[in-house]
Coordinates of C-alpha atoms in Angstrom, one line a residue:
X24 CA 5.1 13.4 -26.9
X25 CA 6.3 14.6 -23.4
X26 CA 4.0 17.0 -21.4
X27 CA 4.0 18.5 -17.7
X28 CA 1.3 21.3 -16.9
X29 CA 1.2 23.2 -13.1
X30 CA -2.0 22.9 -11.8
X31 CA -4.3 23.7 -8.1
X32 CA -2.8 20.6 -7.0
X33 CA 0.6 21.3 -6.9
X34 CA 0.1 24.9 -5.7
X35 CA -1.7 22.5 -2.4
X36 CA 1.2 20.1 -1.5
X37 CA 1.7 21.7 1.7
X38 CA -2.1 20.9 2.9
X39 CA -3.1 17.7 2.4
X40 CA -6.8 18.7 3.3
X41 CA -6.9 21.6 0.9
X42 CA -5.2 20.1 -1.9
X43 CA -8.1 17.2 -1.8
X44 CA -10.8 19.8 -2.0
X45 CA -9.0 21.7 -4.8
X46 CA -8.4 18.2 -6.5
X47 CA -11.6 17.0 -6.4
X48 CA -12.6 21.1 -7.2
X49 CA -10.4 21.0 -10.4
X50 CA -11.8 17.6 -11.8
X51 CA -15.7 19.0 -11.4
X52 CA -14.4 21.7 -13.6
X53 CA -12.0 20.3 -16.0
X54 CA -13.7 16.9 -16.5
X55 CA -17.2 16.5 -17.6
X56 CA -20.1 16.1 -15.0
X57 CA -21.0 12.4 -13.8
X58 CA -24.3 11.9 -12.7
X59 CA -24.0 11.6 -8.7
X60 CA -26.5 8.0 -9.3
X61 CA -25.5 4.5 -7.7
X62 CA -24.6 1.1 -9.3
X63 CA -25.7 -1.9 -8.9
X64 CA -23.2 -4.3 -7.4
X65 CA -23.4 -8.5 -7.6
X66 CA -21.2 -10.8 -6.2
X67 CA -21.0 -14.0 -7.7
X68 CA -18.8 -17.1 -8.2
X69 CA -18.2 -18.5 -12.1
X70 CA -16.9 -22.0 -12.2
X71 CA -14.9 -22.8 -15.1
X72 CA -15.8 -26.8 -15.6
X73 CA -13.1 -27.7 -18.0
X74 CA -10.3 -26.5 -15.5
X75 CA -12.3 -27.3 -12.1
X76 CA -11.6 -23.8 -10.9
X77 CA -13.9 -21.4 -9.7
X78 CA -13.6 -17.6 -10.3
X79 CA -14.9 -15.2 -7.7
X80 CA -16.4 -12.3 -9.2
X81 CA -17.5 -8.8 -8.6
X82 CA -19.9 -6.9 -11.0
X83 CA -20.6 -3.4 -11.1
X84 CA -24.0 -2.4 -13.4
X85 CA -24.0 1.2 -14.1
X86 CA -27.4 2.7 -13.2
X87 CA -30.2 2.1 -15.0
X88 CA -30.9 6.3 -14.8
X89 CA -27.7 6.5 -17.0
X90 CA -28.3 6.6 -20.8
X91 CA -27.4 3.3 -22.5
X92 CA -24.8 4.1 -25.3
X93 CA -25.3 3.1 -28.6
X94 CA -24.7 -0.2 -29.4
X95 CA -25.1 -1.0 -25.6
X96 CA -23.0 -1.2 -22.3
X97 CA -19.2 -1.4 -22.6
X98 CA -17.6 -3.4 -20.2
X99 CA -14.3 -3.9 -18.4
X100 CA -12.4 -6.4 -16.6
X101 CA -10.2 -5.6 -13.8
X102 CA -7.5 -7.7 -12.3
X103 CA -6.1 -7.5 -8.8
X104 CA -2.2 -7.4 -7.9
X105 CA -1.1 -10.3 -5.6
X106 CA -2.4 -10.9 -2.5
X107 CA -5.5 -8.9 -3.4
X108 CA -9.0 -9.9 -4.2
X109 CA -12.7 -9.1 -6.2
X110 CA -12.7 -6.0 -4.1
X111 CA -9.3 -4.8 -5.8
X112 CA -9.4 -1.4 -7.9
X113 CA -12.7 -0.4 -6.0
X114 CA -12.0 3.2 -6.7
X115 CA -11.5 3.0 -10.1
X116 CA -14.7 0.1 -10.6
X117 CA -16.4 3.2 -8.7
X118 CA -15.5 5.8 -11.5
X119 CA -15.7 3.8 -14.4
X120 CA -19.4 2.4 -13.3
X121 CA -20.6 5.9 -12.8
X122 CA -19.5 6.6 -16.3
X123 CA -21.7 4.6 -17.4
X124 CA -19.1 1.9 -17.6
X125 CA -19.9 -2.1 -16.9
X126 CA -17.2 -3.3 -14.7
X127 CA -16.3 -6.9 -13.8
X128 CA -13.5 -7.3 -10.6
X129 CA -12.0 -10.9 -10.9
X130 CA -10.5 -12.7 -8.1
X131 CA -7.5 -15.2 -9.4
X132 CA -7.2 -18.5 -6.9
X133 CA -3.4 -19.4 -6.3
X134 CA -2.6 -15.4 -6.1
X135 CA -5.4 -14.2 -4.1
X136 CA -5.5 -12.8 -0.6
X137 CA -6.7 -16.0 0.2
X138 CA -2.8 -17.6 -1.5
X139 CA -0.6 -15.1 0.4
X140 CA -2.0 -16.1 3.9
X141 CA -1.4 -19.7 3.4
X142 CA 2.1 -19.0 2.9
X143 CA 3.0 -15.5 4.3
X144 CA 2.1 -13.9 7.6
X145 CA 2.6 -10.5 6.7
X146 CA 3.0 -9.3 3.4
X147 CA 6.9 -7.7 3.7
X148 CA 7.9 -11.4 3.7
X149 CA 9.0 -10.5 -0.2
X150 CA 10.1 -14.6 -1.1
X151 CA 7.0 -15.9 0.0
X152 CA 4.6 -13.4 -2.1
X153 CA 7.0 -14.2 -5.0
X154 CA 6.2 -18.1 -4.2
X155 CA 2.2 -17.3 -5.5
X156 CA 3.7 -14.8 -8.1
X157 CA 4.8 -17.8 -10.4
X158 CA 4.6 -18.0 -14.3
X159 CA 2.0 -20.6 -13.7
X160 CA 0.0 -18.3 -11.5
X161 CA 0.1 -15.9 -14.4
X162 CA -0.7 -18.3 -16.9
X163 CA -3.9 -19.4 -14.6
X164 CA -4.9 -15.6 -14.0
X165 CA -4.7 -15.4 -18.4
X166 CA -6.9 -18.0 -18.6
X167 CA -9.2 -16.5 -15.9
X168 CA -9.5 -13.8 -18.0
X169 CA -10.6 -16.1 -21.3
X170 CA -12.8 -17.9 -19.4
X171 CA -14.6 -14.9 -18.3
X172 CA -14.6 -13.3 -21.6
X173 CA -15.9 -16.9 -23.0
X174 CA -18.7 -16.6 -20.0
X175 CA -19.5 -13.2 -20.9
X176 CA -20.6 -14.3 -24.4
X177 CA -22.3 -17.3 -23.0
X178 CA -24.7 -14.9 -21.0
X179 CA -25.1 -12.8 -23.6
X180 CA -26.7 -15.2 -26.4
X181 CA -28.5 -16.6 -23.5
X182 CA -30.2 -13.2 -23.3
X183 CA -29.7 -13.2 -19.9
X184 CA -30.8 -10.1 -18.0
X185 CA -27.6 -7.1 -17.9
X186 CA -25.5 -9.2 -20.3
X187 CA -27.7 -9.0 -23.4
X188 CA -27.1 -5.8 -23.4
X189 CA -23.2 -5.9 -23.1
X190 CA -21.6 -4.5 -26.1
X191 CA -19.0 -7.2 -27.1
X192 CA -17.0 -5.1 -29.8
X193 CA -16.4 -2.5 -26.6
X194 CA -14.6 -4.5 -23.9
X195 CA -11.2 -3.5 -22.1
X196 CA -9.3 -5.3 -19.7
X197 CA -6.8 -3.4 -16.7
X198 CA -4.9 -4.5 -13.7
X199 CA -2.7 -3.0 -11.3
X200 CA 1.0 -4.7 -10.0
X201 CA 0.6 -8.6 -11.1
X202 CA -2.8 -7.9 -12.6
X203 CA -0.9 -5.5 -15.1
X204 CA 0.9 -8.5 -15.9
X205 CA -1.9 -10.3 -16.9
X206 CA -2.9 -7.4 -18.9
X207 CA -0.2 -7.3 -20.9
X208 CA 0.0 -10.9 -21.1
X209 CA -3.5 -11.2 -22.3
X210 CA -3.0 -8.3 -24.5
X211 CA 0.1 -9.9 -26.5
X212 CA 3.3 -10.0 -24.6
X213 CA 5.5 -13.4 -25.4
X214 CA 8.2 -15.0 -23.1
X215 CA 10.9 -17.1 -23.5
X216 CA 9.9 -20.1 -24.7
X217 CA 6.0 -18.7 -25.0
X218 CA 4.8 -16.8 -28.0
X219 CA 1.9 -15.4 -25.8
X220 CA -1.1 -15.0 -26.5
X221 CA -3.4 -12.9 -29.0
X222 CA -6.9 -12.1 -27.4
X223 CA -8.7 -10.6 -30.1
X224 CA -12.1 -9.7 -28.0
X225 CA -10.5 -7.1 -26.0
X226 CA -10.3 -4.0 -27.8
X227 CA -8.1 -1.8 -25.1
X228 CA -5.8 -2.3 -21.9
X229 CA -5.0 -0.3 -19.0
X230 CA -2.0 -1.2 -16.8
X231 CA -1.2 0.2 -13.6
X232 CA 2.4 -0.3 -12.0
X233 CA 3.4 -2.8 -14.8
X234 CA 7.1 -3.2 -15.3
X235 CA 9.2 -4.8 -18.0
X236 CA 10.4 -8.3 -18.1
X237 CA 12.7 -9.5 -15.6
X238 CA 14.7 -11.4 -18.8
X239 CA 14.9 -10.9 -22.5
X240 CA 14.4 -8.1 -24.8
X241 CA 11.4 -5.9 -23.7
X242 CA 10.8 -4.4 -27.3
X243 CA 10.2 -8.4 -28.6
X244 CA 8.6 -9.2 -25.7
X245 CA 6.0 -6.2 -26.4
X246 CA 6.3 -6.3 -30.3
X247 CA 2.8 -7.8 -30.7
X248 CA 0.6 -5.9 -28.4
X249 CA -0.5 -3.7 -30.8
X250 CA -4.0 -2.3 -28.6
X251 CA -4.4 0.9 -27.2
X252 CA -2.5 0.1 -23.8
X253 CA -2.7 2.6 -21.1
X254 CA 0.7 2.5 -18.5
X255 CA 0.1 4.5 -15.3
X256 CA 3.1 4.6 -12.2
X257 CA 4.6 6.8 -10.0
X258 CA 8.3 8.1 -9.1
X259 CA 8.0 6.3 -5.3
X260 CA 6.2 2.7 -7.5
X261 CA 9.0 0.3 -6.0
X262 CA 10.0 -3.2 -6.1
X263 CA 7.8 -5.0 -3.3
X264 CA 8.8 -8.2 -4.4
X265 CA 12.6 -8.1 -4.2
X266 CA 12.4 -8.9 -8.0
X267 CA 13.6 -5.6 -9.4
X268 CA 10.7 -3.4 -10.3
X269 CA 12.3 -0.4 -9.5
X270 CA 10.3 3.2 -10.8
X271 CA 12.6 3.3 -13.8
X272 CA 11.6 -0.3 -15.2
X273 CA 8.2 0.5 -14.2
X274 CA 8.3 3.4 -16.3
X275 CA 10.9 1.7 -18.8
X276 CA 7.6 -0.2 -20.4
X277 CA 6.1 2.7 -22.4
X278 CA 9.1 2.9 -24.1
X279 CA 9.2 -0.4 -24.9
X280 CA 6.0 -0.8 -26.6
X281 CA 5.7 -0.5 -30.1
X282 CA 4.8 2.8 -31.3
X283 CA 0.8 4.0 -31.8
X284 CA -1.7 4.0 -29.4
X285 CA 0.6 4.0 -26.5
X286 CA 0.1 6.2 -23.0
X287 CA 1.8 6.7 -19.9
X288 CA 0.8 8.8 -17.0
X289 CA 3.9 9.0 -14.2
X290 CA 2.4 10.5 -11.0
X291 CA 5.3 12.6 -8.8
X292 CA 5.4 10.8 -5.1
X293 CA 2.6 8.6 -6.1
X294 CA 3.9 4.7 -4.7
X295 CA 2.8 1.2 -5.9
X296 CA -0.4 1.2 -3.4
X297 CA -1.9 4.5 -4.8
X298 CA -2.3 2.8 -8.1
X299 CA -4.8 -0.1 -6.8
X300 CA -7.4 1.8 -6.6
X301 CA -8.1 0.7 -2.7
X302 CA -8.5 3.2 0.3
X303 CA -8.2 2.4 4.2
X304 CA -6.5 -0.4 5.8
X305 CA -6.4 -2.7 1.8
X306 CA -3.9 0.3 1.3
X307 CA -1.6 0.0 4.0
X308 CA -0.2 -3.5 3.4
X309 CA 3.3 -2.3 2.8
X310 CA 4.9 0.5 4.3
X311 CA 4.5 4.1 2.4
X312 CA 5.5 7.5 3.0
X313 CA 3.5 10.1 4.3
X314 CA 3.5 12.0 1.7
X315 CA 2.0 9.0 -0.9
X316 CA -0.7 8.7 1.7
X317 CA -1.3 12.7 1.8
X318 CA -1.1 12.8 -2.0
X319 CA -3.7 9.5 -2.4
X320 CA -7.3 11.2 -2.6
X321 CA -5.4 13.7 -5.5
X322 CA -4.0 11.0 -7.0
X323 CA -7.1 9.2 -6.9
X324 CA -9.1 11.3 -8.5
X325 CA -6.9 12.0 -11.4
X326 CA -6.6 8.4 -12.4
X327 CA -10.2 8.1 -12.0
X328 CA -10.5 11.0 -14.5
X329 CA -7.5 10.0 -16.9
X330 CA -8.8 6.3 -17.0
X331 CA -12.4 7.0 -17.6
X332 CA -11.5 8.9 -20.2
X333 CA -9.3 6.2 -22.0
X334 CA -12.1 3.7 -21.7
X335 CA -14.4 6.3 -23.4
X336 CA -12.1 7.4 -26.7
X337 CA -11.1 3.7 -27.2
X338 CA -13.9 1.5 -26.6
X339 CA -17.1 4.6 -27.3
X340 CA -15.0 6.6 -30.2
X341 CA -15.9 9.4 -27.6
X342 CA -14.3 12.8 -29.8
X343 CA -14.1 14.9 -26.5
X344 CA -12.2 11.7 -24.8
X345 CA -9.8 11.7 -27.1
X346 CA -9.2 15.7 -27.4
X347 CA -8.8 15.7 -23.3
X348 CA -6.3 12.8 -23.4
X349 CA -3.9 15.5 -25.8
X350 CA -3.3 17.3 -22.5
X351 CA -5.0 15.6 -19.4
X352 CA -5.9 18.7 -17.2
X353 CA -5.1 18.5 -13.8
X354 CA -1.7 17.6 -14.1
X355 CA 1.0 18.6 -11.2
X356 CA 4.1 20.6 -12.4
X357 CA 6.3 17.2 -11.9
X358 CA 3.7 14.8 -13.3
X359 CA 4.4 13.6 -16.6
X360 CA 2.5 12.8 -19.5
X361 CA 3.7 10.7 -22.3
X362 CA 1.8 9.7 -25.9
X363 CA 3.3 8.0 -28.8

């Protein structure tokens, strides 16, 4: 299902400042009410014994003033796109914590901020961020995520504080750029010569700029990932890497994927930075027009809003979730909307 609807943000696009007000305006109005309460945030490093490796982390605890839902917290993993870090998809931890939403940022070693500046100086030097964007980078960021998962159950029937309470039949995992590859690789993709792999303890996916495979059929490639999956890019989400991610094979992965429980939300003049989730100088790292940055706090907020709400109808069976994803409000005349 195809759908486009005009909205107060489009009727703004010549005033950057007034179309942010009416943004944020429309989603008080069209989106139910958050409570205005703060997290509680946690840094902390996991170390992963059998593979030496350490994993920094970044947790966000919704607050205790929130109501716990039944059954307890849900809780969802985010990972970062190369070059990035534990800090990666702030705006969108932000959101989904003041949902009421446990949120865990992961920082992958060998792809991390921390990778790039041992072998790049800036980050337009395309071959060397392809260097740390390896098949074996993406197979250490997939078992990240299982290790995490695995130390997310060891917490819990240690009755440790927070992660008793951690619902484990309502986790999701999302990631924007090479963290939606890990996404979909953890949520079922196979490669050549790889089957992939079938994570049953995550129940639904969010990816944001993924694109499809660089070789091979995409529909194979996809057949097995069979979890609500979530696809969010823009018409200006580019190839940074020089490998051919172009806006068309971004958007080429929702159709793709087998049919069901399938989204796609494709943001007009939104670019690859607007969907990691980061504001200030973290999204300025490659060059962008003036009109992505003008558009950004819009932007923002919608994805906030459309994401939240996918979290909610597929991990909290949440009815009004699911009858506000039918047609997202909000939506610019030249946005799409795709379900199927």
């Amino acid at each position: 299902m195809l759908f486009n609807q005009t909205s107060l943000l489009c009727h703004a696009a010549r005033a950057p400042g007034r179309r942010q007000v009416l943004g944020l305006a429309l989603g008080a109005l069209a989106w139910p009410s958050v409570p205005a309460q703060t997290p509680t945030v946690v840094d902390e490093t996991w170390f992963d014994a059998r593979r030496q490796r350490e994993l920094p982390v970044r947790i966000r605890w919704p607050s205790a003033a929130l109501p716990v839902p039944a059954g307890g917290v849900p809780l969802v993993l985010f990972s970062h796109g190369l070059g990035g870090s534990r800090a990666g998809g702030e705006v969108w931890g932000q959101a989904w914590a003041a949902a009421g939403f446990g949120v865990l940022h992961l920082q992958h070693a060998g792809s991390d901020i921390d990778a790039v500046r041992r072998v790049a100086s800036r980050f337009s030097d395309q071959a060397a961020l392809r260097s740390v964007g390896s098949a074996q980078q993406l197979l250490a960021r997939v078992r990240d995520v299982v290790f995490a998962l695995d130390e997310i159950t060891r917490r819990q029937q240690g009755h440790e504080p927070r992660w008793a309470g951690v619902r484990s039949d309502a986790l999701g995992l999302g990631g924007h750029s090479f963290g939606a590859h890990t996404t979909l690789g953890v949520g079922g993709q196979s490669y050549l010569g790889h089957a992939g792999f079938q994570e049953p303890r995550i129940a639904a996916l969010i990816a944001l700029s993924p694109t499809l495979p660089a070789a091979g059929d995409a529909e194979q490639a996809f057949s097995n990932i069979r979890r609500p999956l979530l696809c969010l890019t823009g018409t200006l989400d580019g190839d940074v890497l020089g490998n051919g991610a172009t806006p068309e094979r971004r958007r080429g992965v929702f159709a793709a994927l087998p049919p069901g429980h399938k989204a796609q939300l494709v943001l007009h003049q939104a670019d690859h930075m607007t969907l990691g989730g980061q504001t200030g100088r973290a999204a300025e790292v490659l060059p962008r027009e003036s009109v992505s940055q003008d558009l950004q706090p819009a932007h923002h907020a919608l994805i906030a809003a459309i994401t939240t709400d996918w979290w909610r109808a597929h991990l909290l069976g949440d009815a009004g979730a699911r009858a506000r994803l039918l047609h997202p409000p909000g939506l610019g005349a030249q946005d799409v909307w795709q379900t199927g």
